[in-house]
Amino acid sequence: MPELPEVETIARRLQSVLPGRQISAVAVFREKSFEGESRQLVGMAIIGVSRRAKLLSIELSNGMFVVVHLKMTGQMIYVDGATRLGGGHPTQEFVTELPAKATRIQMSFTDGSALFFNDQRVFGWWKLLNAAAREQEIGKYAPDVIDEAVTLKYLVEKFAKRSAAIKLVIMDQAVVSGVGNIYACDGLFEAQIDPIRSANSLTRKEISRLLTALRLVIHQGIELGGATIQHYRTADGLSGKYQDVRRVYAKEGEDCPSCGHPITRIKQAGRSTFWCENCQH
DNA sequence: CTTGTGCCCTGCCAGC
DNA sequence: TGCTGGCAGGGCACAA
């Protein structure tokens, strides 16, 4: 589910509400969702929350981190104490019904508030890691696509070695981090590049256009609080707004926003790609 | 090294 | 009203 903009939106919100709170209990409803000894968390305070690639890091007062990957359907919903006790004004009714069926982990705080990790498909995870292990986990991922370390030169060199379809290469987290199916499709549309073309067939000019386009849609995604197609919710349980301005993703048969030609869906590496055959070459 | 394929899970929905 | 297959914001382990 969540790509860089969605994870960034969650990270920013959690950073504004979690620091200073002390963990009173952690309930793991699905063993698979949590790696490590959850009891070690009790008594720790939250120092801060950050994002790198599609990973969230929650820093604890003992120097350890809860590193989180939301994969396809993960949600991180924070509910304040007043709302949980019924006296607040929840932004979404369902936050009062947590934990829900898909809640895999509940982290409770001493002030009555709680953080819920919901994950329908159970692909996502929380790992309790020390600083070195967290560095190693994060180190598996290439620089964020919006990081200045991703230069035109960097991409030109990476693409030169790859004959696979450009759509797959920009979604390869060892090339750049943060681009998933929605922003890959929309970025390629914005750059007017055919998703099937081999990465090493792109000209320098096209790669430049693609980098600019990817950053545009990613930044727009962040500004709009992410894209809610199905499962994604902000940390307040709200929908994002990027889906309202998306170009082609999940718009099969609808009019191309640029030329009006119907948007096509094809399958690449088992996943849907949406694009305009008329505009993208 | 690269590439393609299957798989991890659960639930929804279109089409029979 | 069922059933069934396809599909879902990701990434890893394999085989070739």
mmCIF file of N, CA and C in Angstrom, chain A residues 17-25 46 78-85 107-115:
data_model
loop_
_atom_site.group_PDB
_atom_site.id
_atom_site.type_symbol
_atom_site.label_atom_id
_atom_site.label_comp_id
_atom_site.label_asym_id
_atom_site.label_seq_id
_atom_site.Cartn_x
_atom_site.Cartn_y
_atom_site.Cartn_z
ATOM 1 N N VAL A 17 2.896 13.720 17.518
ATOM 2 C CA VAL A 17 2.109 13.268 18.682
ATOM 3 C C VAL A 17 2.817 12.282 19.616
ATOM 4 N N LEU A 18 3.785 11.527 19.107
ATOM 5 C CA LEU A 18 4.358 10.469 19.961
ATOM 6 C C LEU A 18 5.492 10.882 20.896
ATOM 7 N N PRO A 19 6.394 11.783 20.492
ATOM 8 C CA PRO A 19 7.537 12.059 21.362
ATOM 9 C C PRO A 19 7.111 12.467 22.782
ATOM 10 N N GLY A 20 7.766 11.853 23.746
ATOM 11 C CA GLY A 20 7.466 12.138 25.141
ATOM 12 C C GLY A 20 6.522 11.127 25.775
ATOM 13 N N ARG A 21 5.798 10.409 24.941
ATOM 14 C CA ARG A 21 4.857 9.435 25.524
ATOM 15 C C ARG A 21 5.613 8.192 25.981
ATOM 16 N N GLN A 22 5.089 7.615 27.077
ATOM 17 C CA GLN A 22 5.746 6.444 27.646
ATOM 18 C C GLN A 22 4.896 5.203 27.404
ATOM 19 N N ILE A 23 5.550 4.144 26.968
ATOM 20 C CA ILE A 23 4.840 2.905 26.634
ATOM 21 C C ILE A 23 4.438 2.162 27.905
ATOM 22 N N SER A 24 3.158 1.841 27.999
ATOM 23 C CA SER A 24 2.669 1.107 29.176
ATOM 24 C C SER A 24 2.460 -0.373 28.867
ATOM 25 N N ALA A 25 2.178 -0.677 27.604
ATOM 26 C CA ALA A 25 1.949 -2.084 27.234
ATOM 27 C C ALA A 25 2.024 -2.237 25.728
ATOM 28 N N ILE A 46 9.054 7.510 23.921
ATOM 29 C CA ILE A 46 9.299 7.738 22.498
ATOM 30 C C ILE A 46 10.122 9.013 22.342
ATOM 31 N N TYR A 78 -3.085 6.398 15.326
ATOM 32 C CA TYR A 78 -2.897 6.887 16.693
ATOM 33 C C TYR A 78 -4.215 7.441 17.218
ATOM 34 N N VAL A 79 -4.578 7.010 18.417
ATOM 35 C CA VAL A 79 -5.826 7.487 19.034
ATOM 36 C C VAL A 79 -5.484 8.080 20.388
ATOM 37 N N ASP A 80 -5.859 9.339 20.580
ATOM 38 C CA ASP A 80 -5.481 9.987 21.844
ATOM 39 C C ASP A 80 -6.335 9.463 23.005
ATOM 40 N N GLY A 81 -5.883 9.781 24.212
ATOM 41 C CA GLY A 81 -6.537 9.245 25.405
ATOM 42 C C GLY A 81 -7.990 9.663 25.525
ATOM 43 N N ALA A 82 -8.263 10.923 25.243
ATOM 44 C CA ALA A 82 -9.630 11.430 25.377
ATOM 45 C C ALA A 82 -10.578 10.672 24.453
ATOM 46 N N THR A 83 -10.127 10.450 23.220
ATOM 47 C CA THR A 83 -10.970 9.716 22.260
ATOM 48 C C THR A 83 -11.186 8.278 22.709
ATOM 49 N N ARG A 84 -10.121 7.657 23.201
ATOM 50 C CA ARG A 84 -10.244 6.260 23.626
ATOM 51 C C ARG A 84 -11.182 6.127 24.809
ATOM 52 N N LEU A 85 -11.242 7.179 25.639
ATOM 53 C CA LEU A 85 -12.123 7.134 26.803
ATOM 54 C C LEU A 85 -13.527 7.605 26.457
ATOM 55 N N MET A 107 0.148 -0.630 20.701
ATOM 56 C CA MET A 107 1.105 -0.058 21.643
ATOM 57 C C MET A 107 0.353 0.981 22.468
ATOM 58 N N SER A 108 0.259 0.735 23.761
ATOM 59 C CA SER A 108 -0.491 1.647 24.633
ATOM 60 C C SER A 108 0.470 2.531 25.410
ATOM 61 N N PHE A 109 0.021 3.749 25.681
ATOM 62 C CA PHE A 109 0.839 4.702 26.414
ATOM 63 C C PHE A 109 0.218 5.006 27.778
ATOM 64 N N THR A 110 1.061 5.521 28.664
ATOM 65 C CA THR A 110 0.612 5.735 30.046
ATOM 66 C C THR A 110 -0.494 6.783 30.160
ATOM 67 N N ASP A 111 -0.629 7.635 29.154
ATOM 68 C CA ASP A 111 -1.674 8.679 29.230
ATOM 69 C C ASP A 111 -3.012 8.211 28.653
ATOM 70 N N GLY A 112 -3.097 6.930 28.314
ATOM 71 C CA GLY A 112 -4.370 6.413 27.804
ATOM 72 C C GLY A 112 -4.472 6.403 26.288
ATOM 73 N N SER A 113 -3.513 7.013 25.620
ATOM 74 C CA SER A 113 -3.524 6.992 24.157
ATOM 75 C C SER A 113 -2.915 5.679 23.670
ATOM 76 N N ALA A 114 -3.056 5.409 22.370
ATOM 77 C CA ALA A 114 -2.524 4.152 21.840
ATOM 78 C C ALA A 114 -2.261 4.248 20.344
ATOM 79 N N LEU A 115 -1.311 3.439 19.914
ATOM 80 C CA LEU A 115 -0.959 3.341 18.503
ATOM 81 C C LEU A 115 -1.326 1.939 18.029
#
